[in-house]
Short mmCIF file of C-alpha atoms and ligand atoms in Angstrom, two decimals:
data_model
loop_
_atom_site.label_atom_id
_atom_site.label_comp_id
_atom_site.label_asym_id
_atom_site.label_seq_id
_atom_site.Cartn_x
_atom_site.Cartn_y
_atom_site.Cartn_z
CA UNK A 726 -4.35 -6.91 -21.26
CA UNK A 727 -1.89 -9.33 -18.68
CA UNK A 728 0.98 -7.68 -17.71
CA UNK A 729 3.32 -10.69 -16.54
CA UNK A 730 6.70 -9.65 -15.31
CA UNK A 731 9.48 -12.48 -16.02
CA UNK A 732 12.91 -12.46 -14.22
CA UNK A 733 15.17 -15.48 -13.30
CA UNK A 734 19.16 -15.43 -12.49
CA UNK A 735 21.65 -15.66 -15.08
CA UNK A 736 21.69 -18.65 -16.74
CA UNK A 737 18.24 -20.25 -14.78
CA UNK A 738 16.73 -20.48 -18.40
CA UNK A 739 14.65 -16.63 -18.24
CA UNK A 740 14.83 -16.37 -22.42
CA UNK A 741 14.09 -19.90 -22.91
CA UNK A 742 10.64 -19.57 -21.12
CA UNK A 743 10.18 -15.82 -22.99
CA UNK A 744 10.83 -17.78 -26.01
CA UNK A 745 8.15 -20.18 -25.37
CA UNK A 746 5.45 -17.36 -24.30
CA UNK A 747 6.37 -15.63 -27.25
CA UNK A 748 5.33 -18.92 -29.09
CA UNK A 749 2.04 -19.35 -27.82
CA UNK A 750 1.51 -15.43 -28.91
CA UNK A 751 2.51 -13.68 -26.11
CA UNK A 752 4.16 -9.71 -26.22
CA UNK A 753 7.51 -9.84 -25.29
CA UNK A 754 9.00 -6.80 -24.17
CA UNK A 755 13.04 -7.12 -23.33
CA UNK A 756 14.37 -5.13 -21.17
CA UNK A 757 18.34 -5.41 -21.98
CA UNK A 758 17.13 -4.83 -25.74
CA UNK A 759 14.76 -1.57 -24.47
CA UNK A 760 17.86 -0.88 -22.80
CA UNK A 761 20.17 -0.94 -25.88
CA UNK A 762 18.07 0.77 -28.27
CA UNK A 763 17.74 3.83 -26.03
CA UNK A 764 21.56 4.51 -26.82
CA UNK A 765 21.97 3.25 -30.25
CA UNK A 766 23.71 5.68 -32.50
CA UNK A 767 21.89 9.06 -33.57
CA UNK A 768 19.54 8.61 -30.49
CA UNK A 769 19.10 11.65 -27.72
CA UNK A 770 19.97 9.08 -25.24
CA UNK A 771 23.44 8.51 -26.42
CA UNK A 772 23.86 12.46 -27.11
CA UNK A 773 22.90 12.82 -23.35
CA UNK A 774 25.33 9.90 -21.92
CA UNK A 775 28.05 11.41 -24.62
CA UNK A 776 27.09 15.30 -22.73
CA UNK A 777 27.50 14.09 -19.21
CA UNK A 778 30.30 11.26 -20.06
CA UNK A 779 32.39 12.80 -22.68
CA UNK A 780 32.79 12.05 -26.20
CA UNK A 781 35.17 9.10 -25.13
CA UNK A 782 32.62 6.49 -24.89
CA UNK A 783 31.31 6.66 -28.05
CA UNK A 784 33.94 6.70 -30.68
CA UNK A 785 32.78 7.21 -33.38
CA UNK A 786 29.21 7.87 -32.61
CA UNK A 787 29.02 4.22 -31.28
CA UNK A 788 28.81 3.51 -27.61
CA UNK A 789 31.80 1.82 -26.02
CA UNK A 790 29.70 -0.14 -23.21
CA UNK A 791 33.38 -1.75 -21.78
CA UNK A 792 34.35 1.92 -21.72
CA UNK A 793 31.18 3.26 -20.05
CA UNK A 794 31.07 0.52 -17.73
CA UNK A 795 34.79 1.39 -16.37
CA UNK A 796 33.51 4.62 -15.57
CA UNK A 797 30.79 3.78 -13.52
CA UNK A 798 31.97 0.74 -12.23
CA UNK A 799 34.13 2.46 -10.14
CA UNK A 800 32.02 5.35 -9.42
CA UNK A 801 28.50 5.69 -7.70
CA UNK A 802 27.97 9.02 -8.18
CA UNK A 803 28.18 8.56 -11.73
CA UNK A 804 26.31 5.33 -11.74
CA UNK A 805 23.72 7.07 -10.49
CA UNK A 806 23.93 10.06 -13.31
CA UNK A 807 24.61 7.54 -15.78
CA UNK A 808 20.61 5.86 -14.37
CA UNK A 809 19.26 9.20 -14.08
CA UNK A 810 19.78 9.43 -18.14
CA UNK A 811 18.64 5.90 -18.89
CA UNK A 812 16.63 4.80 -16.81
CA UNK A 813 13.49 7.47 -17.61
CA UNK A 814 13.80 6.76 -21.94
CA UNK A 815 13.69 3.02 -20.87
CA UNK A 816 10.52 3.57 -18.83
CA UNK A 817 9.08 5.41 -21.23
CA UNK A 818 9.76 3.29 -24.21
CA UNK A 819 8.57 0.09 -22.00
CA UNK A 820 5.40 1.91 -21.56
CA UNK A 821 4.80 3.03 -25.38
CA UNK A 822 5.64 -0.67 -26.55
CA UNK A 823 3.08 -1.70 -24.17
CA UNK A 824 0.72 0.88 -24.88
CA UNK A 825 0.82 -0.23 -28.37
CA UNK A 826 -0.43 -3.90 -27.52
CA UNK A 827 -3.23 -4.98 -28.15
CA UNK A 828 -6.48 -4.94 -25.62
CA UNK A 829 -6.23 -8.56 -25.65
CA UNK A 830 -2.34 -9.17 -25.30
CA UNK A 831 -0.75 -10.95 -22.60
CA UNK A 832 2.73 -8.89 -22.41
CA UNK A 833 5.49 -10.65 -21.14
CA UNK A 834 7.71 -8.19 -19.64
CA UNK A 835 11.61 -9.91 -19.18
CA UNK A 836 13.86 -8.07 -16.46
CA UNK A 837 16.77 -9.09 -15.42
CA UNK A 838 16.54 -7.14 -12.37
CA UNK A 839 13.06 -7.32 -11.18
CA UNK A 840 13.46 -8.59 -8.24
CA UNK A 841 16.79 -6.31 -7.18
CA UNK A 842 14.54 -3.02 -8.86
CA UNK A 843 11.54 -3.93 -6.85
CA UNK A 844 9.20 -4.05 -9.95
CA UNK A 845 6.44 -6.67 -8.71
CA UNK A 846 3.67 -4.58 -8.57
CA UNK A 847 3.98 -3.38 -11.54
CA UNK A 848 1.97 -6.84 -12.94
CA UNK A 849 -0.78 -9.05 -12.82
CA UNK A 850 1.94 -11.74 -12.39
CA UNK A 851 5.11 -12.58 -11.47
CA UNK A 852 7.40 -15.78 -12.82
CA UNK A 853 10.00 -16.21 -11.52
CA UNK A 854 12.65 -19.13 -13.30
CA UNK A 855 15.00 -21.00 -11.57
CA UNK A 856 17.60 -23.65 -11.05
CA UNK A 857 20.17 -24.72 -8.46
CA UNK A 858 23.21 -22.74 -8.87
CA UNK A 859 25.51 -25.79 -9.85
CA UNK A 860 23.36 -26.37 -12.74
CA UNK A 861 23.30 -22.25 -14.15
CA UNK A 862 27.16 -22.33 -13.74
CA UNK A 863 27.67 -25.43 -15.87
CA UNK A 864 25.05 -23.94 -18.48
CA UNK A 865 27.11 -20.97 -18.76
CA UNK A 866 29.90 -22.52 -18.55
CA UNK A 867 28.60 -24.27 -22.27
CA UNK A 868 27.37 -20.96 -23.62
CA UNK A 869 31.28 -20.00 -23.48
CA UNK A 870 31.42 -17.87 -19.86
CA UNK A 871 34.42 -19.18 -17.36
CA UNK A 872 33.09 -20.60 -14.40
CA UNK A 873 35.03 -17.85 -11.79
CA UNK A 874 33.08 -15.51 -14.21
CA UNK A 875 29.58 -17.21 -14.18
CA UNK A 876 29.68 -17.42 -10.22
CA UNK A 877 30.55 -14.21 -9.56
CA UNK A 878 27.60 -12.88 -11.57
CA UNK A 879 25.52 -15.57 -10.13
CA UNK A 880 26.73 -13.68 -6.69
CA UNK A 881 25.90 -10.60 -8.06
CA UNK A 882 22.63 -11.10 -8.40
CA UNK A 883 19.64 -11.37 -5.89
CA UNK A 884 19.28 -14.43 -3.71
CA UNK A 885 16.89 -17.22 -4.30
CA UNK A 886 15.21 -15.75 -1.25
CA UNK A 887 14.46 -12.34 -2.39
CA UNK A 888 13.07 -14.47 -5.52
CA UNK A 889 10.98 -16.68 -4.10
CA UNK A 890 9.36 -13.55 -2.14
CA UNK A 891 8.74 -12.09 -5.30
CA UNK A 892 7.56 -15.36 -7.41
CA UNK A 893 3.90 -15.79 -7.71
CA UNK A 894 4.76 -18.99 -10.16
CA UNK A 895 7.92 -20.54 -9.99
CA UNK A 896 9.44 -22.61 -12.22
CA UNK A 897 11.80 -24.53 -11.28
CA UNK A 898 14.19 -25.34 -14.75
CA UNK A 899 16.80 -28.08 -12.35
CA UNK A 900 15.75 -30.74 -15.04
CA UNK A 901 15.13 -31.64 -18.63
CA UNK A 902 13.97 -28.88 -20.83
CA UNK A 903 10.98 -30.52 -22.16
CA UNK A 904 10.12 -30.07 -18.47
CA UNK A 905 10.07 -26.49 -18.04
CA UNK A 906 8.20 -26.12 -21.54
CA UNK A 907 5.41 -28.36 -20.20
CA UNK A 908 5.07 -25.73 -17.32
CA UNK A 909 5.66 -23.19 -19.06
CA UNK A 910 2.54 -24.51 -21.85
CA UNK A 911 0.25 -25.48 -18.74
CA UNK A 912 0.85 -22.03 -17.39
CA UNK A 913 -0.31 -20.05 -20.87
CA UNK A 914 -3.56 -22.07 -21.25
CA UNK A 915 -4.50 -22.45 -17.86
CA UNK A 916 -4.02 -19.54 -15.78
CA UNK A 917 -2.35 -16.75 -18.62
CA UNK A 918 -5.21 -17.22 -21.22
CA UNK A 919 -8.17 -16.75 -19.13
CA UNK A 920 -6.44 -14.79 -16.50
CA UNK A 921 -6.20 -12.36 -19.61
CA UNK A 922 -9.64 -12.90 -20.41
CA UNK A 923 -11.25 -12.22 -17.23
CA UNK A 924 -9.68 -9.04 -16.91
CA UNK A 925 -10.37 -7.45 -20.35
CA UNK A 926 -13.73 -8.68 -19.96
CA UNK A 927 -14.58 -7.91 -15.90
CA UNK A 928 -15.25 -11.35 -15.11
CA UNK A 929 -14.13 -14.24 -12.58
CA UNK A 930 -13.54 -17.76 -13.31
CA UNK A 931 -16.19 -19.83 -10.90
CA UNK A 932 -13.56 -22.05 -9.15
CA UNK A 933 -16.64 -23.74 -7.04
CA UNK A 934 -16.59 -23.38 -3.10
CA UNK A 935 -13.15 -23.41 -1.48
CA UNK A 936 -12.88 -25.51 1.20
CA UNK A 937 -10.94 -24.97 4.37
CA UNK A 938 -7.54 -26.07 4.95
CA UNK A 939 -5.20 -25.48 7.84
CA UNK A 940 -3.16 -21.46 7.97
CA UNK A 941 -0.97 -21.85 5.17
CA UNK A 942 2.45 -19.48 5.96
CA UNK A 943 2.66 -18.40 2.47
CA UNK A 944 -0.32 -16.43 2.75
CA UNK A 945 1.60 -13.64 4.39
CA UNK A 946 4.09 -13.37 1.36
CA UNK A 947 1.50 -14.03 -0.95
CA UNK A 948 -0.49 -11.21 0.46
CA UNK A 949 2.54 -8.98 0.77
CA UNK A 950 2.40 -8.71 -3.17
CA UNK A 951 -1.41 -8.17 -3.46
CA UNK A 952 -1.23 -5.45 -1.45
CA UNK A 953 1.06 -3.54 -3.28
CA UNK A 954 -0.18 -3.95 -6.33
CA UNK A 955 -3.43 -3.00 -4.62
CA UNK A 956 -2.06 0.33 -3.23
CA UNK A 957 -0.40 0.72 -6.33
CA UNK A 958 -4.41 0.79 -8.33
CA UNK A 959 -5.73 2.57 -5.69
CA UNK A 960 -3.10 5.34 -5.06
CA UNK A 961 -4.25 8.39 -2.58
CA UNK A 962 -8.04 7.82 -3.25
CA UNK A 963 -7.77 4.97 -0.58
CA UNK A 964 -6.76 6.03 3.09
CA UNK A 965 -5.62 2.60 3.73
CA UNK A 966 -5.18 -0.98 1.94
CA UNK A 967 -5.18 -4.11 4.58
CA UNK A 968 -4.93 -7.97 4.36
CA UNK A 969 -7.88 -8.74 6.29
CA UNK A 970 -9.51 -11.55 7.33
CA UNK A 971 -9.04 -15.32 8.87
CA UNK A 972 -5.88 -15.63 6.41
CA UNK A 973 -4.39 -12.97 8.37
CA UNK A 974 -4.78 -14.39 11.77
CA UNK A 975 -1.50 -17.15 12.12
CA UNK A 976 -2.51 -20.33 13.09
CA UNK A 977 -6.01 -20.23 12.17
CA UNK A 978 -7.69 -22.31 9.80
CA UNK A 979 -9.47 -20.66 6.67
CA UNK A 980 -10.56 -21.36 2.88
CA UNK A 981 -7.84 -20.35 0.80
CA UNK A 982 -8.91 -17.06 0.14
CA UNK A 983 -7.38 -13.92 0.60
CA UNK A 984 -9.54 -11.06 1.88
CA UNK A 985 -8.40 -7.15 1.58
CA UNK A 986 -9.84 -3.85 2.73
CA UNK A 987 -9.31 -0.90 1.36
CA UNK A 988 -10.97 2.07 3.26
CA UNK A 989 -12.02 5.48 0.97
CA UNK A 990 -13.11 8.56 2.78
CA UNK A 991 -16.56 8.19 1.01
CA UNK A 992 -17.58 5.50 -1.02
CA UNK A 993 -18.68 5.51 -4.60
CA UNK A 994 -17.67 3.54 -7.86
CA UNK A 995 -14.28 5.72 -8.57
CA UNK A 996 -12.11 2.54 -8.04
CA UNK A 997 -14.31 0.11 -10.23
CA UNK A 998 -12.32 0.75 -12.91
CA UNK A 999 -8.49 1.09 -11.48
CA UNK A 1000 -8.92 -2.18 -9.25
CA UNK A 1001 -10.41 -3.98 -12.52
CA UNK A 1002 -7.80 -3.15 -14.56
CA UNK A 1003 -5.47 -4.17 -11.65
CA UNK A 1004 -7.07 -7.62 -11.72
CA UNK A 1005 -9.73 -7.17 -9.34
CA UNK A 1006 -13.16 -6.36 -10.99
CA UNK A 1007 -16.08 -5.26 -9.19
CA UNK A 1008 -18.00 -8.82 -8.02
CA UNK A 1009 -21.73 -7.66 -8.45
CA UNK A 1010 -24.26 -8.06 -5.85
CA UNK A 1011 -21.87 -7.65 -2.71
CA UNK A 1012 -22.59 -3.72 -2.18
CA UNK A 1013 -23.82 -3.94 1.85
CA UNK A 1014 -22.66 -5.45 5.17
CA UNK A 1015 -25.78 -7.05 7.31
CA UNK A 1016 -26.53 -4.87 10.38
CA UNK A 1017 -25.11 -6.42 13.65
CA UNK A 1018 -26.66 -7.55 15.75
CA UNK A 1019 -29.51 -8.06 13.29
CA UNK A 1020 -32.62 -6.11 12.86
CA UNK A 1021 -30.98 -2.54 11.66
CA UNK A 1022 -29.95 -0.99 8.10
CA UNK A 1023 -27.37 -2.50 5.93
CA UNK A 1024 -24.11 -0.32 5.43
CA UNK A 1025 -23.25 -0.17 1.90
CA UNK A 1026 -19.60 -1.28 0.65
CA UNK A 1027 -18.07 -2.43 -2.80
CA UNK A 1028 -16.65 -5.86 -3.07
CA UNK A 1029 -13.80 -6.80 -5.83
CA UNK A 1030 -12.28 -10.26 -6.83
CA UNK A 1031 -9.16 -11.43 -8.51
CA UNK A 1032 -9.86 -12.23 -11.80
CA UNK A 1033 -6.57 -14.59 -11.58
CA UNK A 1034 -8.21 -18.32 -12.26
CA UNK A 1035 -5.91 -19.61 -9.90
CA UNK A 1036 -6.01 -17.34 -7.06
CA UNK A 1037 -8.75 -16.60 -4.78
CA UNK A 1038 -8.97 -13.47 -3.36
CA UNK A 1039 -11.41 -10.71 -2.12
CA UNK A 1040 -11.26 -6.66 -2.06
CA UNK A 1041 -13.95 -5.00 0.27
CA UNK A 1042 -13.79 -1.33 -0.46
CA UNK A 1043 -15.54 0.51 2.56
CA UNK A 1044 -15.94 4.45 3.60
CA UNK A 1045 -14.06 5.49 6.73
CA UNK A 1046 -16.80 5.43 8.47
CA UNK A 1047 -18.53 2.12 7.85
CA UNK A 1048 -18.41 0.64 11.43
CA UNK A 1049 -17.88 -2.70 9.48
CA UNK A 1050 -14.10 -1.21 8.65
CA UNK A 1051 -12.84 -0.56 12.49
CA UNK A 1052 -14.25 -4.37 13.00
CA UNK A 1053 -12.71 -5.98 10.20
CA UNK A 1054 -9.45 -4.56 11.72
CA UNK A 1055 -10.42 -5.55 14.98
CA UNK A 1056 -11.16 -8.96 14.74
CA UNK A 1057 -8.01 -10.65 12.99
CA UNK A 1058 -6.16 -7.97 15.73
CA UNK A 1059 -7.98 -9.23 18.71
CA UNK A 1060 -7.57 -13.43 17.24
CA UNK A 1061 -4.21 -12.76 16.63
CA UNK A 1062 -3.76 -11.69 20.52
CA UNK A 1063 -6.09 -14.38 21.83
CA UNK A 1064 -5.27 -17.59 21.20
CA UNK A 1065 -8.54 -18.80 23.32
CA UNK A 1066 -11.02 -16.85 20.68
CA UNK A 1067 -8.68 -18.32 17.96
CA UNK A 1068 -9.62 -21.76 19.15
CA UNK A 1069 -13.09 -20.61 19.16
CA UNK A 1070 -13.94 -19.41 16.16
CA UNK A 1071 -11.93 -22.51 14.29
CA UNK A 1072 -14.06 -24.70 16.25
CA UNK A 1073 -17.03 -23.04 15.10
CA UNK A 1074 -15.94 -22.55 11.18
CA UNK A 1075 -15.40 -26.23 11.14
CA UNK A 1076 -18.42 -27.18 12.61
CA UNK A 1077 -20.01 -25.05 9.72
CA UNK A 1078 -17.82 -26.56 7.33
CA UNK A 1079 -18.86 -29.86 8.61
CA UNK A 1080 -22.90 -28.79 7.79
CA UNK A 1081 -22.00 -28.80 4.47
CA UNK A 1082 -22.77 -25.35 3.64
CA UNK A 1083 -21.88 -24.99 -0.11
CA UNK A 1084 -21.99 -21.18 -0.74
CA UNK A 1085 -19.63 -18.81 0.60
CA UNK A 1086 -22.21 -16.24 1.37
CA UNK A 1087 -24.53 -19.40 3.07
CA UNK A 1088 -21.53 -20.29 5.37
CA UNK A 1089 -20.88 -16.18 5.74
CA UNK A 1090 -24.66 -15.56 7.09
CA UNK A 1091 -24.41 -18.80 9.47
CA UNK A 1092 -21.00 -17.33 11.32
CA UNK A 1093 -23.16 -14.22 12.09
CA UNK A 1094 -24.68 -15.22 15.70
CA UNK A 1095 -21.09 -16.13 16.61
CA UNK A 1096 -19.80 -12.29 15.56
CA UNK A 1097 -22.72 -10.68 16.85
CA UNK A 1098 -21.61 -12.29 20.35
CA UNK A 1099 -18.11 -11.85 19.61
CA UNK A 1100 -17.92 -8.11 18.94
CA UNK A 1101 -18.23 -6.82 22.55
CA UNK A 1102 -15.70 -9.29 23.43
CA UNK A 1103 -13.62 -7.75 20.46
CA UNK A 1104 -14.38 -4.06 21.44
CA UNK A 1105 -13.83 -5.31 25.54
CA UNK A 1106 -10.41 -6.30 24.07
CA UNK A 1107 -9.43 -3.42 22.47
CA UNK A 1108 -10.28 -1.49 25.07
CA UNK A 1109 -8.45 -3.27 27.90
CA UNK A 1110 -5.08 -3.19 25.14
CA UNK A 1111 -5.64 0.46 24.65
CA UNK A 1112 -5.70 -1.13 20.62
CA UNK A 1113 -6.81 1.40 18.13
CA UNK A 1114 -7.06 1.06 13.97
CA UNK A 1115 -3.82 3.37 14.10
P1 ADP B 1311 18.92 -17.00 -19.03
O1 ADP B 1311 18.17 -16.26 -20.07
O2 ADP B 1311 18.18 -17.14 -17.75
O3 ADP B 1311 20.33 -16.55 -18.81
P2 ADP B 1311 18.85 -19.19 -20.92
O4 ADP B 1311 17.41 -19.45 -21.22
O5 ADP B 1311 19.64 -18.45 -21.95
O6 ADP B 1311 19.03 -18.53 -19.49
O7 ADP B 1311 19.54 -20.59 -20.57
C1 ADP B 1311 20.93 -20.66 -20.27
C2 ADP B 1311 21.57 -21.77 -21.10
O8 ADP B 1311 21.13 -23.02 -20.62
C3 ADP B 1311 21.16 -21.71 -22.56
O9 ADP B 1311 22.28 -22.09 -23.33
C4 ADP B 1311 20.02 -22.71 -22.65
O10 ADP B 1311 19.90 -23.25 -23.91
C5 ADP B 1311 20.41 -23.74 -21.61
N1 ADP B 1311 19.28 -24.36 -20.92
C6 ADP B 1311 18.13 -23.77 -20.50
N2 ADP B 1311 17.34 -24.64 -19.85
C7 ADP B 1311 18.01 -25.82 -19.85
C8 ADP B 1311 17.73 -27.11 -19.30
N3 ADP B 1311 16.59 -27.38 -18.62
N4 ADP B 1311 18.66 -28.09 -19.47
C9 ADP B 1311 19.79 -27.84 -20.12
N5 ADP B 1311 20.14 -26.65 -20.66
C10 ADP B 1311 19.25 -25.64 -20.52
#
């Protein structure tokens, strides 16, 4: 199962793209209806709201949401009672209604108020829908809304900034329609469909070798949301969850793929299934680190990869005390600080690159003489900052 979370601003064209998901045969679970059936009449939800609220705001055993809303409009303490009722029956009628999908659904999860909620990492996948503000106003302004109305919603709501932190595809809906269905139809078979696939069935789609391109700034926000979504699978059987590797290091050049470490106290194969079902299966046949400097035993890890076909990442699960995980917190921390090694180690990735070395683990084993002299540089480092894993 994909869970794909869907939000977009009022009026940015959020139900036209649930619409077209639910077309292709995706599980659409609605919020603001979730939201409204907890309270319909005869339901323990409205007897609740009626309990705390009074049997004013449902005349006649119907909700009066204009009434309701008055009260709490006005009042945060009993905004806050009125959540504390609602919000856990819509939680845990989201939950059965995905629950009862099936093992091969992608579920489409539409919420207005992902992004203000802080819901990300709650899916495999975030889309986001948007258009300039201009163009929502005068599309509300159609569907029958004033426009003093429509832009004070639209300033309700959060910014395009908080969106675009949040967006891991964004479709942008400032044109025709039969532009932002063609999106939305490229997006279900190319990256929804086997993106679903991989994880039900544990697999990775082989996207050949990446190549590398210059530090792309969106790789912080991008790895922002792995993480928690990674913390969020692991929970308190990891000590700590880290973006990792060249990607972290500004200014450096790397492939386009994200490394993470998570550290366990001792490791075994308890987060194989958690992290798979998270979107990260276990990638077989990368269980040990090579000794450095060469010549001693391997230490044994776990390594994970996004099953997403469209995003590259790695997950390198190591015990606490693997020297491998003080070093691969060392070395973006000591890069980041020197912009001299920086230099360095670019020079010599794109020399490799240059070889032509088409396997990542190929062009992996030929960096190793340049780490093995590199690490009491590193360690000299951290020692002169007084830099510790914290
Ligand atoms: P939301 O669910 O985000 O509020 P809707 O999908 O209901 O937005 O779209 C808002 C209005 O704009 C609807 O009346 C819809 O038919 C119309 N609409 C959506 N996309 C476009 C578009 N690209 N061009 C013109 N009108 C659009």
């Amino acid at each position: 199962m994909l869970r794909v979370g869907l939000t977009g601003g009022i009026g940015s064209g959020k139900s036209t793209v649930a619409a077209r998901l639910a077309g292709h045969g995706a599980l659409v679970v609605d919020a603001d209806r979730v939201a409204r059936e907890v309270v319909e009449p005869g339901t323990p939800g409205l007897a609740a709201v009626v309990a705390e609220f009074g049997a004013d705001v449902a005349p006649g055993g119907v909700l009066d949401r204009g009434r309701l809303a008055g009260i709490v409009f006005a009042d945060a303490a009993a905004r806050q009672r009125l959540n504390g009722i609602v919000h856990p029956l819509v939680g845990a009628r989201t939950a059965e209604l995905i629950a009862a999908a099936p093992e091969d659904a992608v579920v489409v999860h539409d919420v207005p108020l992902l992004v203000e909620n802080a819901m990300g990492a709650l899916y495999h996948l975030v889309l986001v829908v948007d258009a300039p503000v201009d163009t929502r106003v005068s599309r509300l302004v159609t569907r029958g809304l004033t426009e003093t109305d429509a832009r004070a919603r639209i300033a309700a709501q959060a910014t395009e900034c908080a969106r675009r932190a949040v967006a891991d595809v964004w479709l942008d809906n400032g044109g025709a329609p039969d532009d932002l269905l063609a999106e939305v139809d490229a997006l279900w078979t190319d990256r929804l469909v086997p993106y679903e696939e991989n994880i039900r069935l544990r697999k990775h789609t082989d996207r050949g070798a990446p190549v590398l391109v210059d530090h792309d700034p969106t790789w912080t926000t991008l790895a922002e949301r792995m993480l928690a979504r990674l913390r969020l699978a692991v929970g308190d059987r990891a000590v700590r969850v880290d973006h990792v590797g060249s990607t972290s290091v500004p200014g450096l050049a790397a492939k386009d793929v994200l490394d993470f470490q998570v550290v366990v106290p001792a490791l075994d194969d308890s987060l194989d299934e958690p992290l798979a079902a998270a979107g990260f299966p276990r990638l077989p046949g990368f269980d040990e680190d090579a000794p450095h400097p060469p010549g001693g035993a391997p230490t044994p890890k776990r390594t994970h990869a996004s099953a997403d076909p469209a995003r590259w990442a790695n997950v390198h699960v190591r015990a606490a005390d693997s020297p491998f995980t003080r070093y691969t917190l060392l070395f973006p921390a000591w890069l980041r600080a020197d912009e001299a090694a920086r230099a360095e180690y670019e020079a010599v990735k794109r020399g490799l690159t240059a070889d032509g070395f088409d396997s990542i683990p190929e062009y992996g084993l030929a960096k190793e003489p340049w780490f093995d002299q590199a690490i009491p540089r590193a360690d000299a480092w951290a020692a002169s900052t007084g830099w510790t894993t914290g």
